[in-house]
Short mmCIF file of C-alpha atoms in Angstrom, two decimals:
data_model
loop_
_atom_site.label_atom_id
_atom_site.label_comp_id
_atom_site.label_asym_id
_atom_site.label_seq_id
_atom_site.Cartn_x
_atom_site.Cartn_y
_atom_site.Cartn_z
CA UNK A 1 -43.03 8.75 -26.44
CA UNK A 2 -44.63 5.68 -26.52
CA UNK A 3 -43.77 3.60 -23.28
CA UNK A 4 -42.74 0.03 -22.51
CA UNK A 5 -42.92 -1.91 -19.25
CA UNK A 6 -40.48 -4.59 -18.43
CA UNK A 7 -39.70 -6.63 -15.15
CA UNK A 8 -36.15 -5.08 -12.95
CA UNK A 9 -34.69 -8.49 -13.10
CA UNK A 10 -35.10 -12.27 -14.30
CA UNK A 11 -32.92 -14.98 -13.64
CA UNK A 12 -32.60 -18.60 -16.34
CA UNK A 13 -30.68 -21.39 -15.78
CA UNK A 14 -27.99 -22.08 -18.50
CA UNK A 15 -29.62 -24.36 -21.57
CA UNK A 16 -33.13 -23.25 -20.65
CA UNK A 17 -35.63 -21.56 -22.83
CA UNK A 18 -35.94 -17.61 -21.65
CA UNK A 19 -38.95 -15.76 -22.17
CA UNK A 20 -38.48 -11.98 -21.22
CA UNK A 21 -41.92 -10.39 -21.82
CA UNK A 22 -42.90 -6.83 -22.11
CA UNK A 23 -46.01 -4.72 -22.06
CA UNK A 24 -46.89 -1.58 -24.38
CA UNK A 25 -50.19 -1.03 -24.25
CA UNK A 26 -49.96 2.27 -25.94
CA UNK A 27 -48.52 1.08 -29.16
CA UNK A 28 -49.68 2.49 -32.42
CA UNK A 29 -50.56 0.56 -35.28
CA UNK A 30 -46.88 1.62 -37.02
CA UNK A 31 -44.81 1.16 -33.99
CA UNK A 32 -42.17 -1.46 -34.69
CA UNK A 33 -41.24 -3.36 -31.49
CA UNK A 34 -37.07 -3.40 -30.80
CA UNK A 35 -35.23 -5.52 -28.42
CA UNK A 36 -31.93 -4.80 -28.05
CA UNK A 37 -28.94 -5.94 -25.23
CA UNK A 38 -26.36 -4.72 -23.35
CA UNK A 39 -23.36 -6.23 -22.24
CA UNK A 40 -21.84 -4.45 -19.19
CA UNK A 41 -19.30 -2.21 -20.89
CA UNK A 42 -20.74 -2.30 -24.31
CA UNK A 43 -23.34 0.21 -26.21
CA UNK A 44 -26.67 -1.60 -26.96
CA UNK A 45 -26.77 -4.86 -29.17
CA UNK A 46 -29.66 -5.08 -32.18
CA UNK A 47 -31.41 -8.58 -31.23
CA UNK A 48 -34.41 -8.35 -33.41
CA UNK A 49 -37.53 -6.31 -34.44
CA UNK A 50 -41.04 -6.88 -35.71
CA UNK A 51 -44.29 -5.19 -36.66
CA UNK A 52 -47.37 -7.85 -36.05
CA UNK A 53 -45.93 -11.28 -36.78
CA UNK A 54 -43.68 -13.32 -35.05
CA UNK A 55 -40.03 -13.04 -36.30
CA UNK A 56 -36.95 -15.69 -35.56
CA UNK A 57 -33.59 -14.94 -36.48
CA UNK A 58 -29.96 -17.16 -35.47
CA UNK A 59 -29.93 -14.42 -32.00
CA UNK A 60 -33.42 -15.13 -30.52
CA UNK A 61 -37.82 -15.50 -31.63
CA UNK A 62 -39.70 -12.35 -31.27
CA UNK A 63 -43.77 -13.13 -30.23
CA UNK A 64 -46.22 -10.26 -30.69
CA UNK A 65 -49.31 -10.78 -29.26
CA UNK A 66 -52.39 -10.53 -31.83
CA UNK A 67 -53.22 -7.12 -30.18
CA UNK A 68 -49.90 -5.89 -30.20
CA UNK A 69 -50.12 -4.62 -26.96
CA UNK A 70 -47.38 -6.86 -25.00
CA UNK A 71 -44.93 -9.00 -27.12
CA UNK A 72 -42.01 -11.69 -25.45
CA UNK A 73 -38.07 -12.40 -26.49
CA UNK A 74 -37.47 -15.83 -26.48
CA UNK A 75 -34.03 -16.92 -26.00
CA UNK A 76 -34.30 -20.91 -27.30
CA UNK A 77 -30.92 -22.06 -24.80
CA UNK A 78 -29.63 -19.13 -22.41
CA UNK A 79 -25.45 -19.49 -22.79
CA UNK A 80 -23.60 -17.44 -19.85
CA UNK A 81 -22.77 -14.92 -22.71
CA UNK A 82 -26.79 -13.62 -22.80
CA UNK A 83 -26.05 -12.61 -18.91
CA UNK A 84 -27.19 -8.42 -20.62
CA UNK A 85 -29.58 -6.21 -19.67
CA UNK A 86 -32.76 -6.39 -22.24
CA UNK A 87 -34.51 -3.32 -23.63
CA UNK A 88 -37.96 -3.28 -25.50
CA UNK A 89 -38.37 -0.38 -27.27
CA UNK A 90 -41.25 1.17 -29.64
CA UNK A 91 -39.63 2.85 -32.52
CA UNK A 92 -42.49 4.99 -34.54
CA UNK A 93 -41.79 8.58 -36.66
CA UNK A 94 -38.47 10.09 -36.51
CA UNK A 95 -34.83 7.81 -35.65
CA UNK A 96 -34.87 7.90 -31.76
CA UNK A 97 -35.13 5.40 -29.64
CA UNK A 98 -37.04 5.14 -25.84
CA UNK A 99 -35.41 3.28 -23.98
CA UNK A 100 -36.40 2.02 -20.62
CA UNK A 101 -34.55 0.55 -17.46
CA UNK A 102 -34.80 -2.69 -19.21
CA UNK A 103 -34.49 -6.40 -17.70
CA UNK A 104 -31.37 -7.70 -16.10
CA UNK A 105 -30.89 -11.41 -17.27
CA UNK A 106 -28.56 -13.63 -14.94
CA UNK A 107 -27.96 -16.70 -16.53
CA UNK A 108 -27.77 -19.44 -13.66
CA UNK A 109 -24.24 -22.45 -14.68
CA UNK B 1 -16.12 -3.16 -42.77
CA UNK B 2 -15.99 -1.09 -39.63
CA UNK B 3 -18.77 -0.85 -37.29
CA UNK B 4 -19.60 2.47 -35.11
CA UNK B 5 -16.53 3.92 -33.61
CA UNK B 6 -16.09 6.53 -31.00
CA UNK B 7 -13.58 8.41 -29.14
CA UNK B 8 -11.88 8.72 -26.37
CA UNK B 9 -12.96 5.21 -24.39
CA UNK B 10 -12.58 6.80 -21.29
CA UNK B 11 -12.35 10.65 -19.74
CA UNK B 12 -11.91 12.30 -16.78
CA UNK B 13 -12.66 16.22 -16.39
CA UNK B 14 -13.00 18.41 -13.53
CA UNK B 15 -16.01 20.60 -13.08
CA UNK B 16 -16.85 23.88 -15.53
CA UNK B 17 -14.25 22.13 -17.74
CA UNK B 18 -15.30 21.78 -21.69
CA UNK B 19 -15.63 18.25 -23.73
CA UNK B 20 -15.69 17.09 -27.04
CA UNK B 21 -16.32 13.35 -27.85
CA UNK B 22 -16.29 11.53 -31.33
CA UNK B 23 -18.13 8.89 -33.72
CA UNK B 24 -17.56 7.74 -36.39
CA UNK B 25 -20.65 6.03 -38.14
CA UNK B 26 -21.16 2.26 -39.83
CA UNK B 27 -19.99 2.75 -43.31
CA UNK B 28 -22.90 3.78 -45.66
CA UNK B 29 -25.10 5.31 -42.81
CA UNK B 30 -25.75 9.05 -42.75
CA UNK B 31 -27.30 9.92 -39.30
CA UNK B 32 -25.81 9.88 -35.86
CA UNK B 33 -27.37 9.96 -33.16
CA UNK B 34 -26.25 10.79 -29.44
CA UNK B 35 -27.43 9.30 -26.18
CA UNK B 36 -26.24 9.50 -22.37
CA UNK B 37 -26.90 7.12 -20.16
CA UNK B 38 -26.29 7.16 -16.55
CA UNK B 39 -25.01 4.29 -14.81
CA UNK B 40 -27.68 2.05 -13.48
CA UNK B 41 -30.47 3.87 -16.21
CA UNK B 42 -31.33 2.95 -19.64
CA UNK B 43 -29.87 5.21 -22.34
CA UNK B 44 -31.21 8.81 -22.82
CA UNK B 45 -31.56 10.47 -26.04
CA UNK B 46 -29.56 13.71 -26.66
CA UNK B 47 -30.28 14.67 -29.91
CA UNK B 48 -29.45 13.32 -33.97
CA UNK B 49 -27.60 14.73 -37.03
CA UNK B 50 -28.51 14.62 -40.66
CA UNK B 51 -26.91 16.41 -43.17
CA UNK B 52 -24.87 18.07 -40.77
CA UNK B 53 -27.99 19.51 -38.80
CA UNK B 54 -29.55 18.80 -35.66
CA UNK B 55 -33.11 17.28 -36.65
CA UNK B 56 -34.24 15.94 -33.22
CA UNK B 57 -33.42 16.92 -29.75
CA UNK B 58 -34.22 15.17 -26.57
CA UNK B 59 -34.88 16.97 -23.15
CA UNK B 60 -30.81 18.14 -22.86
CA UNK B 61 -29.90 21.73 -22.15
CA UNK B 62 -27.68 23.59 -24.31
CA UNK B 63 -24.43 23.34 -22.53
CA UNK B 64 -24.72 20.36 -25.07
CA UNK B 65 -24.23 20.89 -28.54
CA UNK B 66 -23.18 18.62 -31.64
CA UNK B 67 -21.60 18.82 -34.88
CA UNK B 68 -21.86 16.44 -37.95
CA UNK B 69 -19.03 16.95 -40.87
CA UNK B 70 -19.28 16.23 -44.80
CA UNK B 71 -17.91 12.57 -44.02
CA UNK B 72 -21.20 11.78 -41.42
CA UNK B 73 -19.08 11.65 -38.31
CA UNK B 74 -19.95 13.67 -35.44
CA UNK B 75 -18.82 15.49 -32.65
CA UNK B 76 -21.04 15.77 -29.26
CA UNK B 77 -19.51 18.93 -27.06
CA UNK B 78 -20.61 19.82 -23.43
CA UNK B 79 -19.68 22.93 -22.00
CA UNK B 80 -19.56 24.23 -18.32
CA UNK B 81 -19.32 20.26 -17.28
CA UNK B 82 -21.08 19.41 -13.76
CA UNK B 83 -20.69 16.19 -11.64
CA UNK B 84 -24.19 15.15 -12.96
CA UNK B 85 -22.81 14.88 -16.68
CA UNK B 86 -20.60 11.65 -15.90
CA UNK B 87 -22.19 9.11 -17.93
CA UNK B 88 -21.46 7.05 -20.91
CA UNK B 89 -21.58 8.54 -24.09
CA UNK B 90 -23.42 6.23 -26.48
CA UNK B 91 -23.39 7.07 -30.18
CA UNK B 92 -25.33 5.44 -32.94
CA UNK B 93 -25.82 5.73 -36.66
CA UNK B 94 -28.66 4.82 -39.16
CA UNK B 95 -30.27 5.89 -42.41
CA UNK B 96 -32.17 8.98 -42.15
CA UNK B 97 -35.45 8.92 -43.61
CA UNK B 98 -35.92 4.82 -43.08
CA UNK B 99 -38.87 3.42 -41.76
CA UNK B 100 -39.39 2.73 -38.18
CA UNK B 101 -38.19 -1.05 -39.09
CA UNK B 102 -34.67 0.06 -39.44
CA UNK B 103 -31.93 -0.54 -36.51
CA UNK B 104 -29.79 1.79 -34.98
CA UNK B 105 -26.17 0.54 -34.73
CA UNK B 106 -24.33 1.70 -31.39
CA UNK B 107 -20.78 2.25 -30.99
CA UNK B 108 -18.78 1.29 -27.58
CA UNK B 109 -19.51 4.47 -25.59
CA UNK B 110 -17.25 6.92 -23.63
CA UNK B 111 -17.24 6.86 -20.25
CA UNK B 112 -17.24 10.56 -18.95
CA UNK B 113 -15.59 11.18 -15.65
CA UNK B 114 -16.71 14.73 -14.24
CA UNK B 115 -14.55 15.28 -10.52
#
């Protein structure tokens, strides 16, 4: 299983840009990076996804660094409502997902 | 058009007891898969259904066992129930067979009481 570090916690004020990062340095070359959140209650959101370029969607930017070994989730303006616990996860063969402990995001009014 | 849907929301069972826990998938997906996740911890694979066979199978011992019908929805059973199982019950479906780009989509979860 291919492995992803994250940081426990992070805290944002609200409005402000959000950068949760995360390192996989033992991604393979047809990994596709996942981020997904969790609302306390809820199963796991889909946020976004992407192979080796940078991806934006209307939920958040994904960057992948050029050796594919860390990438970041931007959140453009943290709202109270991204207050979720963040997972990276690697996704290669089969339909699994790894997931990790994940970051806590506390979005500061 | 009706996301993943499971069932009961919440349980409570006593100790050796049996369970049996339900999802229904996202309409036009094929594969469910079944994760538990322990408060605090990040969701742990169980195993996944296809064609109403287990394909994968995570690191879970065989007090728990699954079931997938004709229609793709699935059962997840665990027998002989110790305080250790309580957890929330996370189901997800997909498309079997797609590419490691595809997303899982998760239903709500039930939250297993073991007393």
């Amino acid at each position: 299983d291919a492995k992803t570090t994250q940081p426990n916690s992070m805290e944002s004020n609200e409005e402000e840009p959000v950068h949760l990062p995360c390192n996989h340095s033992t991604i393979s070359g047809t990994d596709y990076i996942h981020w997904y959140r969790q609302l306390p209650s809820q199963g796991p959101e889909y946020v976004i996804h992407g192979l080796t370029s940078n991806v934006n969607n209307r939920m958040a930017s994904l960057a992948i660094a050029e050796d594919r070994k860390s990438s970041t989730l931007i959140l453009h303006r943290a709202t109270l409502r991204d207050a979720a616990v963040y997972y990276c996860i690697l996704r290669g063969t089969g339909n699994q997902f790894y997931f990790g402990t994940g970051t806590s995001l506390t979005v500061i009014p | 058009d009706a996301g993943v849907t499971q069932s009961p929301t919440h349980l409570i069972k006593t100790r050796g007891q049996q369970v049996t826990l339900r999802c229904s998938p996202k309409s036009g997906h094929d594969t469910v898969s079944w994760y538990q996740q322990a408060l605090g911890q990040g969701p742990q694979f169980i195993f996944q259904y296809y064609e109403e066979e287990e394909r994968q199978r995570g690191n879970f011992p065989d007090r728990f066992s699954g079931h997938q019908f004709p229609n793709y929805s699935s059962e997840l059973n665990v027998n002989a129930l110790l305080l250790g199982d309580s957890a929330l019950y996370l189901c997800a479906s997909s498309l079997f067979g797609g590419s490691s780009a595809d997303t899982q989509y998760f239903g709500p979860g039930t939250r297993l009481t073991v007393l």
